[in-house]
Amino acid sequence: MGKVKACLFDLDGVIVDTAKYHYIAWKELANEMGFDFTLEDNERLKGVSRMTSLDILLSIGQVEKSEEEKVALATKKNENYLTYILKMGPEEILPGTKEFLELLQKENIKIALGSASKNAMLILERLKLTSYFEAIIDGTSVAKAKPDPEVFIKGAEALGVQAEDCVVFEDAEAGVEAALAGGMKCVGIGKEDVLGKAHLVVDGLHKMSMQKLGLLND
Ligand code: B16
Ligand code: MG
């Protein structure tokens, strides 16, 4: 491991809480199919790709669908989800995010996004955060979902930084595993009991500082 030269950010749960909109849209889909979907169930979808999320939802409802029907259901869910995303604005950026991104820029630390979402570009635009990111790797540019490290490895490559000099910020266990599998350092955003494998766990980006980032240098 080396000195921190780049920070790679997950989107949902780190920069913005889109999980609440995913939840509303998945719940409506479940209810239309005749079963319920709880907030606890929704935890299982965090960091997981859209089609895998649908498979989990269908298994909860014990419903079987053909591949064709699944594509139609995922499209319907996404159209509903987008109605909420299109109403979002910068006020939904999670506390401390902009300040931390600005601090990193000042310190010449490179910044990339590594998200499973196919809507990441649209969300960053709604939040007016796009210009902070030198590279954006999202669900449209990866073949393998987290815990596979592809999304973060591509991010490091796009920035021209070695994996060991990158720090990943993640709220999902699969994302922490992806960062570690990619040979990167990881800051977990959330609870120690879920993200304990990360090098450091904090409540949110508002708890980050150069001093804390420096703890990951060696
Ligand atoms: P979409 P992240 C993930 O975003 C979400 O955590 C996950 O719940 C969602 O299913 C996934 O994006 C795909 O999202 O349907 O917009 O392509 O945490 O990797 O930024
Ligand atoms: Mg996330």
Short mmCIF file of C-alpha atoms and ligand atoms in Angstrom, two decimals:
data_model
loop_
_atom_site.label_atom_id
_atom_site.label_comp_id
_atom_site.label_asym_id
_atom_site.label_seq_id
_atom_site.Cartn_x
_atom_site.Cartn_y
_atom_site.Cartn_z
CA MET A 1 0.00 0.00 0.00
CA GLY A 2 1.10 3.59 -0.59
CA LYS A 3 0.04 7.20 -0.22
CA VAL A 4 -3.57 8.11 -0.98
CA LYS A 5 -3.67 9.60 -4.51
CA ALA A 6 -7.31 9.00 -5.45
CA CYS A 7 -10.74 8.63 -3.87
CA LEU A 8 -13.44 6.51 -5.51
CA PHE A 9 -17.01 7.07 -4.38
CA ASP A 10 -20.04 4.84 -4.43
CA LEU A 11 -23.18 6.90 -5.14
CA ASP A 12 -26.29 5.58 -3.40
CA GLY A 13 -25.77 5.64 0.37
CA VAL A 14 -22.54 7.67 0.23
CA ILE A 15 -23.32 10.83 -1.77
CA VAL A 16 -27.12 10.68 -1.83
CA ASP A 17 -29.90 8.55 -0.33
CA THR A 18 -31.61 7.22 -3.45
CA ALA A 19 -32.40 3.98 -1.56
CA LYS A 20 -35.68 5.56 -0.38
CA TYR A 21 -36.82 6.07 -3.99
CA HIS A 22 -35.67 2.59 -5.04
CA TYR A 23 -37.76 1.31 -2.11
CA ILE A 24 -40.95 3.15 -3.15
CA ALA A 25 -40.64 1.91 -6.74
CA TRP A 26 -39.87 -1.73 -5.82
CA LYS A 27 -42.68 -1.73 -3.23
CA GLU A 28 -45.21 -0.52 -5.81
CA LEU A 29 -44.10 -3.26 -8.19
CA ALA A 30 -44.38 -5.91 -5.45
CA ASN A 31 -47.84 -4.66 -4.42
CA GLU A 32 -49.02 -4.83 -8.05
CA MET A 33 -47.90 -8.46 -8.09
CA GLY A 34 -49.86 -9.09 -4.87
CA PHE A 35 -47.20 -9.20 -2.16
CA ASP A 36 -45.57 -6.80 0.28
CA PHE A 37 -42.00 -5.52 0.34
CA THR A 38 -40.67 -4.12 3.61
CA LEU A 39 -37.93 -1.63 4.49
CA GLU A 40 -35.99 -4.55 5.94
CA ASP A 41 -36.25 -6.38 2.58
CA ASN A 42 -34.96 -3.21 0.90
CA GLU A 43 -31.65 -3.50 2.81
CA ARG A 44 -30.89 -6.58 0.69
CA LEU A 45 -30.98 -4.48 -2.50
CA LYS A 46 -28.36 -1.91 -1.48
CA GLY A 47 -25.41 -1.91 -3.89
CA VAL A 48 -27.00 -4.73 -5.90
CA SER A 49 -27.66 -4.35 -9.66
CA ARG A 50 -31.17 -3.71 -11.01
CA MET A 51 -31.75 -7.22 -12.41
CA THR A 52 -30.36 -8.94 -9.30
CA SER A 53 -32.58 -6.67 -7.19
CA LEU A 54 -35.59 -7.87 -9.21
CA ASP A 55 -34.58 -11.51 -8.67
CA ILE A 56 -34.41 -10.89 -4.91
CA LEU A 57 -37.82 -9.16 -5.00
CA LEU A 58 -39.40 -12.04 -6.93
CA SER A 59 -37.92 -14.60 -4.53
CA ILE A 60 -39.45 -12.68 -1.58
CA GLY A 61 -42.87 -12.85 -3.28
CA GLN A 62 -42.21 -16.45 -4.40
CA VAL A 63 -43.13 -15.39 -7.93
CA GLU A 64 -41.61 -16.85 -11.07
CA LYS A 65 -41.31 -14.85 -14.29
CA SER A 66 -39.78 -15.46 -17.73
CA GLU A 67 -36.69 -13.49 -18.80
CA GLU A 68 -38.89 -11.37 -21.08
CA GLU A 69 -41.31 -10.57 -18.25
CA LYS A 70 -38.38 -9.69 -15.97
CA VAL A 71 -37.04 -7.15 -18.46
CA ALA A 72 -40.52 -5.57 -18.67
CA LEU A 73 -40.83 -5.46 -14.85
CA ALA A 74 -37.37 -3.92 -14.38
CA THR A 75 -38.17 -1.30 -17.03
CA LYS A 76 -41.47 -0.46 -15.31
CA LYS A 77 -39.75 -0.12 -11.93
CA ASN A 78 -37.05 2.11 -13.43
CA GLU A 79 -39.61 4.39 -15.12
CA ASN A 80 -41.37 4.85 -11.79
CA TYR A 81 -38.02 5.39 -9.97
CA LEU A 82 -37.02 8.04 -12.53
CA THR A 83 -40.09 10.14 -11.73
CA TYR A 84 -38.63 10.61 -8.22
CA ILE A 85 -35.03 11.09 -9.43
CA LEU A 86 -36.10 13.83 -11.85
CA LYS A 87 -37.48 15.84 -8.91
CA MET A 88 -34.19 15.67 -6.98
CA GLY A 89 -31.91 18.66 -6.50
CA PRO A 90 -28.66 19.63 -4.75
CA GLU A 91 -30.51 19.85 -1.40
CA GLU A 92 -30.49 16.03 -1.35
CA ILE A 93 -26.69 15.75 -1.36
CA LEU A 94 -25.70 14.01 1.91
CA PRO A 95 -24.02 16.23 4.55
CA GLY A 96 -20.32 16.97 4.12
CA THR A 97 -20.09 15.60 0.56
CA LYS A 98 -19.36 18.84 -1.28
CA GLU A 99 -16.98 20.05 1.41
CA PHE A 100 -15.02 16.79 1.28
CA LEU A 101 -14.88 16.79 -2.55
CA GLU A 102 -13.60 20.37 -2.47
CA LEU A 103 -10.99 19.47 0.14
CA LEU A 104 -9.76 16.59 -2.05
CA GLN A 105 -9.53 18.90 -5.07
CA LYS A 106 -7.49 21.38 -3.03
CA GLU A 107 -5.12 18.59 -1.99
CA ASN A 108 -4.78 17.37 -5.61
CA ILE A 109 -6.35 14.00 -4.83
CA LYS A 110 -8.15 12.57 -7.85
CA ILE A 111 -11.88 11.79 -7.69
CA ALA A 112 -13.94 9.09 -9.44
CA LEU A 113 -17.38 7.55 -9.12
CA GLY A 114 -17.86 3.77 -8.88
CA SER A 115 -21.57 2.96 -8.80
CA ALA A 116 -23.75 -0.02 -9.75
CA SER A 117 -26.46 2.37 -10.96
CA LYS A 118 -27.28 2.84 -14.63
CA ASN A 119 -28.80 6.19 -13.63
CA ALA A 120 -25.62 7.55 -12.01
CA MET A 121 -24.93 10.24 -14.66
CA LEU A 122 -28.48 11.54 -14.41
CA ILE A 123 -28.35 11.61 -10.59
CA LEU A 124 -25.01 13.48 -10.53
CA GLU A 125 -26.44 16.01 -12.96
CA ARG A 126 -29.56 16.51 -10.81
CA LEU A 127 -27.28 17.09 -7.81
CA LYS A 128 -25.00 19.40 -9.84
CA LEU A 129 -21.96 17.32 -8.84
CA THR A 130 -20.82 15.99 -12.23
CA SER A 131 -17.89 18.38 -12.61
CA TYR A 132 -16.17 17.10 -9.44
CA PHE A 133 -15.58 13.67 -11.00
CA GLU A 134 -12.63 13.09 -13.30
CA ALA A 135 -13.95 9.60 -14.12
CA ILE A 136 -17.44 8.13 -13.83
CA ILE A 137 -17.75 4.34 -13.88
CA ASP A 138 -21.33 3.15 -13.43
CA GLY A 139 -23.74 0.31 -14.20
CA THR A 140 -23.55 1.08 -17.91
CA SER A 141 -19.79 0.49 -18.09
CA VAL A 142 -19.24 -2.71 -16.10
CA ALA A 143 -20.01 -6.36 -16.84
CA LYS A 144 -19.55 -7.72 -13.31
CA ALA A 145 -21.40 -6.41 -10.27
CA LYS A 146 -19.91 -5.74 -6.81
CA PRO A 147 -18.42 -7.70 -4.92
CA ASP A 148 -16.42 -8.05 -8.15
CA PRO A 149 -13.84 -5.22 -8.12
CA GLU A 150 -14.33 -4.32 -11.83
CA VAL A 151 -16.07 -0.99 -11.19
CA PHE A 152 -13.27 0.27 -8.93
CA ILE A 153 -10.43 -1.18 -11.01
CA LYS A 154 -11.83 0.64 -14.05
CA GLY A 155 -12.09 3.81 -11.97
CA ALA A 156 -8.44 3.60 -10.87
CA GLU A 157 -7.35 2.90 -14.45
CA ALA A 158 -9.33 5.87 -15.76
CA LEU A 159 -7.58 8.09 -13.21
CA GLY A 160 -4.17 6.55 -13.94
CA VAL A 161 -3.62 5.66 -10.26
CA GLN A 162 -2.41 2.32 -8.84
CA ALA A 163 -5.04 0.37 -6.89
CA GLU A 164 -2.99 0.50 -3.67
CA ASP A 165 -3.04 4.32 -3.79
CA CYS A 166 -6.87 4.46 -4.00
CA VAL A 167 -9.44 4.78 -1.22
CA VAL A 168 -13.01 3.60 -1.88
CA PHE A 169 -15.99 5.04 0.03
CA GLU A 170 -18.81 2.46 0.29
CA ASP A 171 -22.03 1.91 2.25
CA ALA A 172 -22.69 -1.69 1.15
CA GLU A 173 -20.91 -4.82 2.33
CA ALA A 174 -20.57 -6.06 -1.28
CA GLY A 175 -18.93 -2.73 -2.14
CA VAL A 176 -16.41 -3.02 0.70
CA GLU A 177 -15.58 -6.52 -0.51
CA ALA A 178 -15.17 -5.20 -4.07
CA ALA A 179 -12.71 -2.52 -2.90
CA LEU A 180 -10.64 -5.01 -0.91
CA ALA A 181 -10.69 -7.54 -3.77
CA GLY A 182 -9.33 -4.77 -6.00
CA GLY A 183 -6.40 -4.21 -3.62
CA MET A 184 -7.70 -0.80 -2.48
CA LYS A 185 -8.25 0.75 0.90
CA CYS A 186 -11.84 1.25 1.98
CA VAL A 187 -13.79 3.64 4.19
CA GLY A 188 -17.17 2.19 5.17
CA ILE A 189 -20.02 4.70 5.37
CA GLY A 190 -22.49 3.41 7.95
CA LYS A 191 -22.36 0.83 10.71
CA GLU A 192 -19.29 -1.01 11.99
CA ASP A 193 -21.20 -4.32 12.36
CA VAL A 194 -22.03 -4.37 8.62
CA LEU A 195 -18.88 -2.73 7.24
CA GLY A 196 -16.30 -4.04 9.73
CA LYS A 197 -14.05 -5.33 6.94
CA ALA A 198 -13.30 -1.74 5.84
CA HIS A 199 -10.07 -0.07 7.03
CA LEU A 200 -12.11 2.68 8.69
CA VAL A 201 -15.86 3.15 9.28
CA VAL A 202 -17.53 6.57 9.66
CA ASP A 203 -21.19 7.72 9.81
CA GLY A 204 -20.94 9.84 6.69
CA LEU A 205 -18.64 12.02 4.60
CA HIS A 206 -19.26 14.88 7.07
CA LYS A 207 -17.03 12.88 9.45
CA MET A 208 -14.10 12.78 6.98
CA SER A 209 -11.01 14.99 7.15
CA MET A 210 -7.51 14.99 5.65
CA GLN A 211 -6.28 13.73 8.98
CA LYS A 212 -8.57 10.67 8.82
CA LEU A 213 -7.67 10.08 5.18
CA GLY A 214 -4.02 10.30 6.22
CA LEU A 215 -4.55 7.33 8.56
CA LEU A 216 -4.79 5.22 5.40
CA ASN A 217 -1.33 6.26 4.17
CA ASP A 218 1.50 3.91 4.94
P1 B16 B 1 -30.20 1.42 -11.12
P2 B16 B 1 -24.70 2.27 -5.78
C1 B16 B 1 -26.91 0.95 -6.52
O1 B16 B 1 -26.18 2.15 -6.43
C2 B16 B 1 -28.00 0.90 -5.48
O2 B16 B 1 -27.43 0.84 -4.18
C3 B16 B 1 -28.85 -0.33 -5.68
O3 B16 B 1 -29.88 -0.38 -4.72
C4 B16 B 1 -29.44 -0.30 -7.10
O4 B16 B 1 -30.21 -1.46 -7.35
C5 B16 B 1 -28.28 -0.21 -8.11
O5 B16 B 1 -27.51 0.95 -7.83
C6 B16 B 1 -28.77 -0.15 -9.54
O6 B16 B 1 -29.44 1.04 -9.75
O7 B16 B 1 -31.49 0.67 -11.13
O8 B16 B 1 -30.34 2.91 -11.02
O9 B16 B 1 -29.29 0.99 -12.26
O10 B16 B 1 -24.86 2.08 -4.30
O11 B16 B 1 -23.80 1.23 -6.42
O12 B16 B 1 -24.32 3.68 -6.15
MG MG B 2 -24.18 2.24 -2.23
#
